[in-house]
Coordinates of N, CA and C in Angstrom, one line a residue:
X786 N 27.0 -10.2 5.2 CA 26.1 -9.9 4.1 C 26.9 -9.4 2.9
X787 N 26.7 -9.9 1.7 CA 27.4 -9.4 0.5 C 27.2 -7.9 0.3
X788 N 28.1 -7.2 -0.3 CA 27.9 -5.8 -0.6 C 26.7 -5.6 -1.6
X789 N 26.0 -4.5 -1.4 CA 24.9 -4.2 -2.3 C 25.4 -4.0 -3.7
X790 N 24.6 -4.5 -4.6 CA 24.9 -4.3 -6.0 C 24.6 -2.9 -6.4
X791 N 25.3 -2.4 -7.4 CA 25.1 -1.0 -7.8 C 25.2 -0.9 -9.3
X792 N 24.5 0.1 -9.8 CA 24.7 0.4 -11.3 C 26.0 1.2 -11.5
X793 N 26.5 1.7 -10.4 CA 27.8 2.5 -10.6 C 27.6 3.6 -11.6
X794 N 26.5 4.3 -11.5 CA 26.2 5.5 -12.3 C 26.0 6.7 -11.4
X795 N 26.6 7.8 -11.7 CA 26.4 9.0 -10.9 C 25.1 9.7 -11.4
X796 N 24.0 9.1 -11.0 CA 22.7 9.6 -11.4 C 21.7 9.2 -10.2
X797 N 20.9 10.2 -9.8 CA 20.0 10.0 -8.7 C 19.0 8.8 -9.0
X798 N 18.5 8.7 -10.2 CA 17.6 7.6 -10.5 C 18.3 6.3 -10.4
X799 N 19.6 6.2 -10.8 CA 20.3 4.9 -10.7 C 20.6 4.6 -9.2
X800 N 20.9 5.7 -8.4 CA 21.2 5.4 -7.0 C 19.9 4.9 -6.3
X801 N 18.7 5.5 -6.7 CA 17.5 5.1 -6.1 C 17.2 3.6 -6.5
X802 N 17.5 3.2 -7.7 CA 17.2 1.9 -8.1 C 18.2 0.9 -7.5
X803 N 19.4 1.4 -7.1 CA 20.3 0.5 -6.3 C 19.6 0.0 -5.1
X804 N 18.8 0.8 -4.5 CA 18.1 0.5 -3.2 C 16.7 -0.2 -3.4
X805 N 16.0 0.2 -4.4 CA 14.6 -0.3 -4.5 C 14.3 -0.9 -5.8
X806 N 15.3 -1.1 -6.7 CA 15.0 -1.7 -8.0 C 14.9 -3.2 -8.1
X807 N 15.2 -3.9 -7.0 CA 15.1 -5.3 -7.0 C 13.6 -5.7 -7.0
X808 N 13.3 -6.9 -7.6 CA 12.0 -7.4 -7.6 C 11.5 -7.6 -6.2
X809 N 10.3 -7.2 -5.9 CA 9.5 -7.3 -4.7 C 9.8 -6.2 -3.7
X810 N 10.9 -5.4 -3.8 CA 11.2 -4.4 -2.8 C 10.1 -3.4 -2.7
X811 N 9.6 -2.8 -3.8 CA 8.6 -1.8 -3.6 C 7.2 -2.4 -3.2
X812 N 7.0 -3.6 -3.5 CA 5.8 -4.3 -3.0 C 5.8 -4.5 -1.5
X813 N 7.0 -4.8 -1.0 CA 7.2 -4.9 0.4 C 6.9 -3.5 1.1
X814 N 7.4 -2.5 0.5 CA 7.1 -1.1 0.9 C 5.6 -0.9 1.0
X815 N 4.9 -1.3 -0.1 CA 3.5 -1.2 -0.2 C 2.8 -1.8 1.0
X816 N 3.2 -3.0 1.4 CA 2.7 -3.7 2.5 C 3.0 -3.0 3.9
X817 N 4.2 -2.5 4.0 CA 4.6 -1.9 5.2 C 4.1 -0.5 5.4
X818 N 3.5 0.1 4.4 CA 2.8 1.4 4.5 C 1.6 1.2 5.4
X819 N 1.1 0.0 5.6 CA 0.0 -0.3 6.6 C 0.5 -0.3 8.0
X820 N 1.8 -0.2 8.2 CA 2.3 -0.2 9.6 C 3.1 -1.5 9.8
X821 N 3.5 -1.7 11.1 CA 4.4 -2.8 11.4 C 3.7 -4.2 11.0
X822 N 4.5 -5.0 10.3 CA 4.0 -6.3 9.9 C 5.0 -7.4 10.3
X823 N 4.4 -8.6 10.7 CA 5.2 -9.7 10.9 C 5.6 -10.4 9.6
X824 N 6.7 -11.1 9.7 CA 7.2 -11.8 8.5 C 6.1 -12.7 7.9
X825 N 5.4 -13.4 8.7 CA 4.3 -14.3 8.2 C 3.2 -13.5 7.5
X826 N 2.9 -12.3 8.0 CA 1.8 -11.5 7.4 C 2.3 -11.0 6.1
X827 N 3.6 -10.6 6.0 CA 4.1 -10.1 4.7 C 4.1 -11.2 3.7
X828 N 4.5 -12.4 4.1 CA 4.5 -13.5 3.1 C 3.1 -13.9 2.7
X829 N 2.1 -13.8 3.5 CA 0.7 -14.1 3.2 C 0.2 -13.1 2.2
X830 N 0.6 -11.8 2.3 CA 0.1 -10.8 1.4 C 0.9 -10.4 0.2
X831 N 2.0 -11.2 0.0 CA 2.8 -11.1 -1.2 C 2.8 -12.5 -1.9
X832 N 1.7 -12.9 -2.4 CA 1.6 -14.2 -3.0 C 2.6 -14.3 -4.2
X833 N 3.4 -15.4 -4.2 CA 4.3 -15.6 -5.3 C 5.8 -15.4 -4.9
X834 N 6.0 -14.7 -3.7 CA 7.4 -14.5 -3.3 C 7.8 -15.7 -2.5
X835 N 9.1 -16.1 -2.7 CA 9.6 -17.2 -1.9 C 10.1 -16.7 -0.6
X836 N 10.1 -17.6 0.4 CA 10.6 -17.3 1.7 C 12.0 -16.8 1.7
X837 N 12.9 -17.4 0.8 CA 14.3 -16.9 0.8 C 14.4 -15.5 0.2
X838 N 13.6 -15.2 -0.9 CA 13.7 -13.9 -1.5 C 13.2 -12.9 -0.5
X839 N 12.0 -13.2 0.2 CA 11.5 -12.2 1.1 C 12.5 -11.9 2.2
X840 N 13.1 -12.9 2.8 CA 14.0 -12.7 3.8 C 15.2 -11.9 3.4
X841 N 15.7 -12.2 2.1 CA 16.8 -11.4 1.6 C 16.5 -10.0 1.4
X842 N 15.3 -9.7 0.8 CA 14.9 -8.3 0.6 C 14.8 -7.6 1.9
X843 N 14.2 -8.2 2.9 CA 14.0 -7.5 4.2 C 15.4 -7.2 4.8
X844 N 16.3 -8.1 4.7 CA 17.7 -7.8 5.2 C 18.3 -6.6 4.4
X845 N 18.2 -6.6 3.1 CA 18.7 -5.5 2.3 C 18.1 -4.2 2.7
X846 N 16.8 -4.2 2.9 CA 16.1 -3.0 3.2 C 16.4 -2.4 4.6
X847 N 16.7 -3.4 5.5 CA 17.1 -2.9 6.8 C 18.5 -2.4 6.7
X848 N 19.4 -3.0 6.0 CA 20.8 -2.5 5.8 C 20.8 -1.1 5.2
X849 N 19.9 -0.9 4.2 CA 19.9 0.3 3.5 C 19.0 1.4 4.2
X850 N 18.6 1.2 5.4 CA 17.9 2.2 6.1 C 16.4 2.5 5.7
X851 N 15.8 1.5 5.0 CA 14.4 1.7 4.6 C 13.5 1.0 5.6
X852 N 13.9 0.0 6.4 CA 13.1 -0.6 7.4 C 13.9 -0.9 8.6
X853 N 13.1 -1.1 9.7 CA 13.7 -1.6 10.9 C 13.0 -2.8 11.4
X854 N 13.6 -3.6 12.3 CA 13.0 -4.8 12.8 C 13.0 -4.6 14.4
X855 N 11.9 -4.9 15.0 CA 11.9 -4.8 16.5 C 11.0 -5.9 17.0
X856 N 11.2 -6.3 18.3 CA 10.5 -7.3 18.9 C 9.3 -6.7 19.7
X857 N 8.1 -7.3 19.5 CA 7.0 -6.8 20.2 C 7.1 -7.3 21.7
X858 N 6.5 -6.5 22.6 CA 6.6 -6.9 24.0 C 5.6 -8.0 24.3
X859 N 5.8 -8.8 25.3 CA 4.9 -9.9 25.7 C 3.5 -9.3 25.8
X860 N 2.5 -10.1 25.5 CA 2.5 -11.6 25.1 C 2.8 -11.8 23.7
X861 N 3.0 -10.7 22.9 CA 3.3 -10.9 21.4 C 4.6 -11.6 21.2
X862 N 5.7 -11.0 21.6 CA 7.0 -11.6 21.5 C 7.4 -12.0 20.1
X863 N 6.8 -11.4 19.1 CA 7.1 -11.7 17.7 C 7.9 -10.5 17.2
X864 N 8.7 -10.7 16.2 CA 9.4 -9.6 15.5 C 8.5 -9.0 14.4
X865 N 8.6 -7.7 14.3 CA 7.8 -7.0 13.2 C 8.8 -6.1 12.4
X866 N 8.4 -5.9 11.2 CA 9.2 -5.0 10.3 C 8.4 -3.7 10.1
X867 N 9.0 -2.6 10.1 CA 8.3 -1.3 9.8 C 9.2 -0.4 9.0
X868 N 8.6 0.5 8.3 CA 9.3 1.5 7.5 C 10.0 2.5 8.4
X869 N 11.1 3.0 8.0 CA 11.8 4.2 8.6 C 11.2 5.4 8.0
X870 N 11.5 6.6 8.4 CA 11.1 7.8 7.8 C 11.5 7.8 6.3
X871 N 12.7 7.3 6.1 CA 13.2 7.3 4.7 C 12.4 6.3 3.9
X872 N 12.0 5.2 4.4 CA 11.1 4.3 3.7 C 9.7 4.9 3.4
X873 N 9.2 5.7 4.4 CA 7.9 6.3 4.2 C 7.9 7.3 3.0
X874 N 9.1 7.8 2.7 CA 9.2 8.8 1.6 C 9.0 8.1 0.3
X875 N 8.9 6.8 0.2 CA 8.6 6.1 -1.0 C 7.1 6.1 -1.4
X876 N 6.3 6.6 -0.5 CA 4.8 6.7 -0.8 C 4.5 7.4 -2.1
X877 N 5.0 8.6 -2.4 CA 4.7 9.3 -3.6 C 5.3 8.5 -4.8
X878 N 6.4 7.8 -4.6 CA 7.0 7.0 -5.7 C 6.0 5.9 -6.1
X879 N 5.4 5.2 -5.1 CA 4.4 4.2 -5.4 C 3.2 4.8 -6.0
X880 N 2.8 5.9 -5.5 CA 1.6 6.6 -6.1 C 1.8 6.9 -7.5
X881 N 3.0 7.4 -7.9 CA 3.3 7.7 -9.3 C 3.3 6.5 -10.1
X882 N 4.0 5.4 -9.6 CA 4.0 4.1 -10.3 C 2.6 3.6 -10.5
X883 N 1.8 3.7 -9.5 CA 0.4 3.2 -9.6 C -0.4 4.0 -10.6
X884 N -0.2 5.3 -10.7 CA -0.9 6.1 -11.6 C -0.5 5.8 -13.1
X885 N 0.9 5.6 -13.2 CA 1.4 5.3 -14.5 C 1.0 3.9 -15.0
X886 N 0.9 3.0 -14.0 CA 0.6 1.6 -14.4 C -0.9 1.3 -14.5
X887 N -1.8 2.3 -14.2 CA -3.2 2.0 -14.2 C -3.7 1.5 -15.6
X888 N -3.0 2.1 -16.6 CA -3.4 1.7 -18.0 C -3.1 0.2 -18.3
X889 N -2.2 -0.4 -17.5 CA -1.8 -1.8 -17.7 C -2.7 -2.8 -17.0
X890 N -3.6 -2.3 -16.1 CA -4.4 -3.2 -15.3 C -5.3 -4.1 -16.2
X891 N -6.1 -3.5 -17.0 CA -7.1 -4.2 -17.8 C -8.1 -4.9 -16.9
X892 N -8.7 -6.0 -17.4 CA -9.7 -6.7 -16.6 C -8.9 -7.7 -15.7
X893 N -9.4 -8.0 -14.6 CA -8.7 -8.9 -13.7 C -8.6 -10.3 -14.3
X894 N -7.5 -10.9 -14.3 CA -7.3 -12.2 -14.8 C -7.6 -13.3 -13.8
X895 N -8.0 -14.5 -14.2 CA -8.3 -15.6 -13.3 C -7.1 -15.9 -12.3
X896 N -5.9 -15.7 -12.8 CA -4.7 -16.0 -12.0 C -4.3 -14.8 -11.1
X897 N -4.9 -13.7 -11.2 CA -4.5 -12.5 -10.4 C -5.0 -12.6 -8.9
X898 N -4.0 -12.5 -8.0 CA -4.3 -12.4 -6.6 C -4.9 -11.0 -6.3
X899 N -5.6 -10.9 -5.3 CA -6.1 -9.6 -4.9 C -6.3 -9.6 -3.4
X900 N -6.0 -8.4 -2.8 CA -6.2 -8.2 -1.4 C -7.0 -6.8 -1.3
X901 N -7.9 -6.7 -0.4 CA -8.7 -5.5 -0.4 C -7.9 -4.3 -0.2
X902 N -6.9 -4.3 0.7 CA -6.1 -3.1 0.9 C -5.2 -2.7 -0.2
X903 N -5.1 -3.5 -1.3 CA -4.3 -3.1 -2.4 C -5.0 -1.9 -3.2
X904 N -6.3 -1.8 -2.9 CA -7.0 -0.7 -3.5 C -6.9 0.6 -2.7
X905 N -6.1 0.6 -1.6 CA -6.0 1.8 -0.8 C -5.2 2.9 -1.6
X906 N -4.1 2.5 -2.3 CA -3.3 3.5 -3.0 C -4.0 4.2 -4.1
X907 N -4.8 3.4 -5.0 CA -5.6 4.2 -6.0 C -6.7 5.1 -5.4
X908 N -7.3 4.6 -4.3 CA -8.3 5.5 -3.6 C -7.6 6.7 -3.0
X909 N -6.4 6.6 -2.5 CA -5.7 7.7 -2.0 C -5.5 8.8 -3.1
X910 N -5.2 8.3 -4.3 CA -5.1 9.2 -5.4 C -6.4 9.9 -5.8
X911 N -7.5 9.2 -5.5 CA -8.8 9.7 -5.9 C -9.5 10.6 -4.9
X912 N -8.9 10.6 -3.7 CA -9.5 11.4 -2.6 C -8.7 12.7 -2.3
X913 N -9.4 13.8 -2.1 CA -8.8 15.0 -1.8 C -9.2 15.5 -0.4
X914 N -8.3 16.1 0.4 CA -8.6 16.5 1.7 C -7.8 15.8 2.7
X915 N -8.3 15.7 3.9 CA -7.6 15.1 5.0 C -8.5 14.4 6.0
X916 N -8.2 13.2 6.4 CA -9.1 12.5 7.3 C -8.9 11.0 7.2
X917 N -9.8 10.3 8.0 CA -9.8 8.8 8.1 C -11.0 8.3 7.3
X918 N -10.7 7.4 6.4 CA -11.7 6.8 5.6 C -11.8 5.3 5.8
X919 N -13.0 4.8 5.9 CA -13.3 3.4 6.0 C -13.9 2.9 4.7
X920 N -13.4 1.8 4.2 CA -13.8 1.3 2.9 C -14.3 -0.1 3.1
X921 N -15.5 -0.4 2.5 CA -16.0 -1.8 2.6 C -16.2 -2.3 1.1
X922 N -15.5 -3.4 0.8 CA -15.5 -4.1 -0.5 C -16.0 -5.5 -0.2
X923 N -16.4 -6.2 -1.3 CA -16.7 -7.6 -1.2 C -15.6 -8.4 -0.6
X924 N -14.3 -8.0 -1.0 CA -13.1 -8.7 -0.5 C -12.8 -8.5 0.9
X925 N -13.3 -7.5 1.5 CA -13.0 -7.2 2.9 C -13.0 -5.7 3.2
X926 N -12.7 -5.3 4.4 CA -12.7 -3.9 4.8 C -11.3 -3.4 5.0
X927 N -11.0 -2.2 4.8 CA -9.8 -1.6 5.1 C -10.0 -0.1 5.4
X928 N -9.0 0.6 5.9 CA -9.2 2.0 6.2 C -7.9 2.7 5.7
X929 N -8.0 4.0 5.4 CA -6.9 4.7 4.9 C -6.9 6.1 5.5
X930 N -5.7 6.7 5.5 CA -5.6 8.1 6.1 C -5.2 9.0 4.9
X931 N -6.1 9.9 4.6 CA -5.9 10.9 3.5 C -5.2 12.1 4.1
X932 N -4.2 12.6 3.4 CA -3.5 13.8 3.8 C -2.1 13.5 4.2
X933 N -1.5 14.4 4.9 CA -0.1 14.3 5.3 C 0.2 13.8 6.6
X934 N -0.6 13.0 7.2 CA -0.4 12.5 8.6 C 0.8 11.6 8.6
X935 N 1.5 11.5 9.7 CA 2.6 10.5 9.9 C 2.0 9.2 10.3
X936 N 2.8 8.2 10.1 CA 2.3 6.8 10.6 C 1.7 6.0 9.4
X937 N 1.0 4.9 9.8 CA 0.5 4.1 8.7 C -0.4 4.8 7.8
X938 N -0.3 4.5 6.5 CA -1.1 5.1 5.4 C -2.5 4.4 5.3
X939 N -2.5 3.1 5.6 CA -3.8 2.4 5.5 C -3.6 1.2 6.4
X940 N -4.7 0.4 6.6 CA -4.7 -0.8 7.4 C -5.9 -1.7 7.1
X941 N -5.7 -3.0 7.4 CA -6.9 -3.9 7.3 C -7.9 -3.6 8.3
X942 N -9.2 -3.9 8.0 CA -10.2 -3.9 9.0 C -10.8 -2.5 9.1
X943 N -11.8 -2.4 10.0 CA -12.5 -1.1 10.2 C -11.6 0.0 10.7
X944 N -12.0 1.2 10.5 CA -11.2 2.4 11.0 C -11.0 2.3 12.5
X945 N -9.8 2.6 13.0 CA -9.5 2.5 14.4 C -10.0 3.8 15.1
X946 N -11.2 4.1 15.1 CA -11.8 5.3 15.6 C -12.9 5.8 14.7
X947 N -13.4 6.9 15.0 CA -14.5 7.5 14.2 C -14.0 7.9 12.8
X948 N -14.6 7.3 11.8 CA -14.1 7.6 10.4 C -14.8 8.9 10.0
X949 N -14.0 9.7 9.2 CA -14.6 10.9 8.6 C -15.5 10.6 7.5
X950 N -15.3 9.5 6.8 CA -16.1 9.0 5.7 C -16.1 7.5 5.7
X951 N -17.2 6.9 5.3 CA -17.3 5.5 5.1 C -17.8 5.3 3.7
X952 N -17.1 4.4 2.9 CA -17.4 4.1 1.5 C -17.8 2.7 1.4
X953 N -18.9 2.4 0.7 CA -19.2 1.0 0.4 C -19.4 0.9 -1.1
X954 N -18.6 0.0 -1.7 CA -18.7 -0.1 -3.2 C -18.3 -1.5 -3.6
X955 N -18.6 -1.9 -4.8 CA -18.3 -3.3 -5.2 C -16.9 -3.3 -5.9
X956 N -16.4 -4.5 -6.1 CA -15.1 -4.6 -6.7 C -15.0 -4.0 -8.1
X957 N -16.0 -4.2 -8.9 CA -16.0 -3.6 -10.2 C -15.8 -2.1 -10.2
X958 N -16.5 -1.4 -9.3 CA -16.4 0.0 -9.2 C -15.0 0.4 -8.8
X959 N -14.5 -0.3 -7.8 CA -13.1 0.0 -7.3 C -12.1 -0.3 -8.3
X960 N -12.3 -1.3 -9.1 CA -11.3 -1.6 -10.2 C -11.4 -0.5 -11.3
X961 N -12.6 0.0 -11.6 CA -12.7 1.0 -12.6 C -12.0 2.3 -12.1
X962 N -12.1 2.6 -10.8 CA -11.4 3.8 -10.3 C -9.9 3.6 -10.3
X963 N -9.5 2.4 -10.0 CA -8.0 2.1 -10.0 C -7.5 2.2 -11.4
X964 N -8.3 1.8 -12.4 CA -7.8 1.9 -13.8 C -7.9 3.3 -14.4
X965 N -8.5 4.2 -13.6 CA -8.6 5.6 -14.1 C -9.8 5.7 -15.1
X966 N -10.7 4.7 -15.2 CA -11.8 4.8 -16.1 C -13.0 5.6 -15.5
X967 N -13.0 5.7 -14.1 CA -14.1 6.3 -13.4 C -13.6 7.1 -12.3
X968 N -14.0 8.3 -12.1 CA -13.6 9.1 -11.0 C -14.4 8.8 -9.8
X969 N -13.9 9.0 -8.6 CA -14.7 8.6 -7.4 C -16.0 9.5 -7.3
X970 N -15.9 10.8 -7.5 CA -17.1 11.6 -7.5 C -18.1 11.2 -8.5
X971 N -17.7 10.8 -9.7 CA -18.7 10.3 -10.7 C -19.3 9.0 -10.3
X972 N -18.5 8.1 -9.6 CA -19.1 6.9 -9.1 C -20.1 7.1 -8.0
X973 N -19.8 8.1 -7.2 CA -20.8 8.5 -6.1 C -22.1 9.0 -6.8
X974 N -21.9 9.9 -7.8 CA -23.1 10.5 -8.4 C -23.9 9.4 -9.1
X975 N -23.3 8.4 -9.6 CA -23.9 7.3 -10.3 C -24.6 6.3 -9.4
X976 N -24.4 6.5 -8.1 CA -24.9 5.5 -7.1 C -24.1 4.3 -7.0
X977 N -22.9 4.3 -7.5 CA -22.1 3.1 -7.4 C -21.3 3.0 -6.1
X978 N -21.2 4.1 -5.4 CA -20.5 4.2 -4.1 C -21.5 4.9 -3.1
X979 N -21.7 4.2 -2.0 CA -22.5 4.7 -0.9 C -21.5 5.4 0.1
X980 N -21.8 6.7 0.4 CA -21.0 7.5 1.3 C -21.8 7.9 2.5
X981 N -21.2 7.5 3.7 CA -21.8 8.0 4.9 C -20.7 8.6 5.8
X982 N -21.2 9.4 6.8 CA -20.2 10.1 7.7 C -20.5 11.6 7.6
X983 N -20.0 12.3 8.6 CA -20.2 13.7 8.7 C -19.0 14.5 8.6
X984 N -17.9 13.9 8.3 CA -16.6 14.6 8.1 C -16.6 15.4 6.8
X985 N -15.6 16.2 6.6 CA -15.5 17.0 5.4 C -15.3 16.2 4.2
X986 N -14.6 15.1 4.3 CA -14.4 14.2 3.2 C -15.7 13.6 2.7
X987 N -16.5 13.1 3.6 CA -17.8 12.6 3.2 C -18.7 13.7 2.6
X988 N -18.7 14.8 3.2 CA -19.6 15.9 2.6 C -19.1 16.3 1.3
X989 N -17.8 16.4 1.1 CA -17.3 16.8 -0.2 C -17.6 15.8 -1.3
X990 N -17.6 14.5 -1.0 CA -17.9 13.5 -2.0 C -19.4 13.5 -2.3
X991 N -20.3 13.7 -1.3 CA -21.7 13.8 -1.6 C -22.1 15.0 -2.3
X992 N -21.3 16.1 -2.2 CA -21.7 17.4 -2.8 C -21.0 17.6 -4.2
X993 N -20.1 16.7 -4.5 CA -19.3 16.9 -5.7 C -20.1 16.8 -7.0

């Protein structure tokens, strides 16, 4: 494998960009925050990335200690990629980028791809507290873990267990929250989000 390219600048920002500044790298991190993913799953949820680029980025990330690759036991027998502890530390970086980039979203363009779980990161910014949240959108269901728990930050499908809160909302409301135009409590008060559940997260949203 060729040596990693470097800015050769004695600056922590430059050193960080040596590792994650290449196109697609941080979006691969976004996908792996959901937990271990197969190569085919990553390719499906990163529309626009070529197979060669994805394979190259994954090799670079493994070399740089951001990801690991392991083989699932039978009957799966497939390889999956997952973030290391160092890779998981990029969550607040993605959160900050998402917050900064919210003003650039605008209205969804006809050419824009979308996956339901891409709304997990903006919703994480909008939620306070700790617990398991299940979200239902027109595009599909996903769940997310609010707070400082270790492990996957979010995942596709219903919550793997009893959710502390369940949110049902349409895409337009979720997009408005993602753009920073509407707070989640305001959306609940306006009747644009249905909240069920008996956890502290659900009660806080209903009482906000």
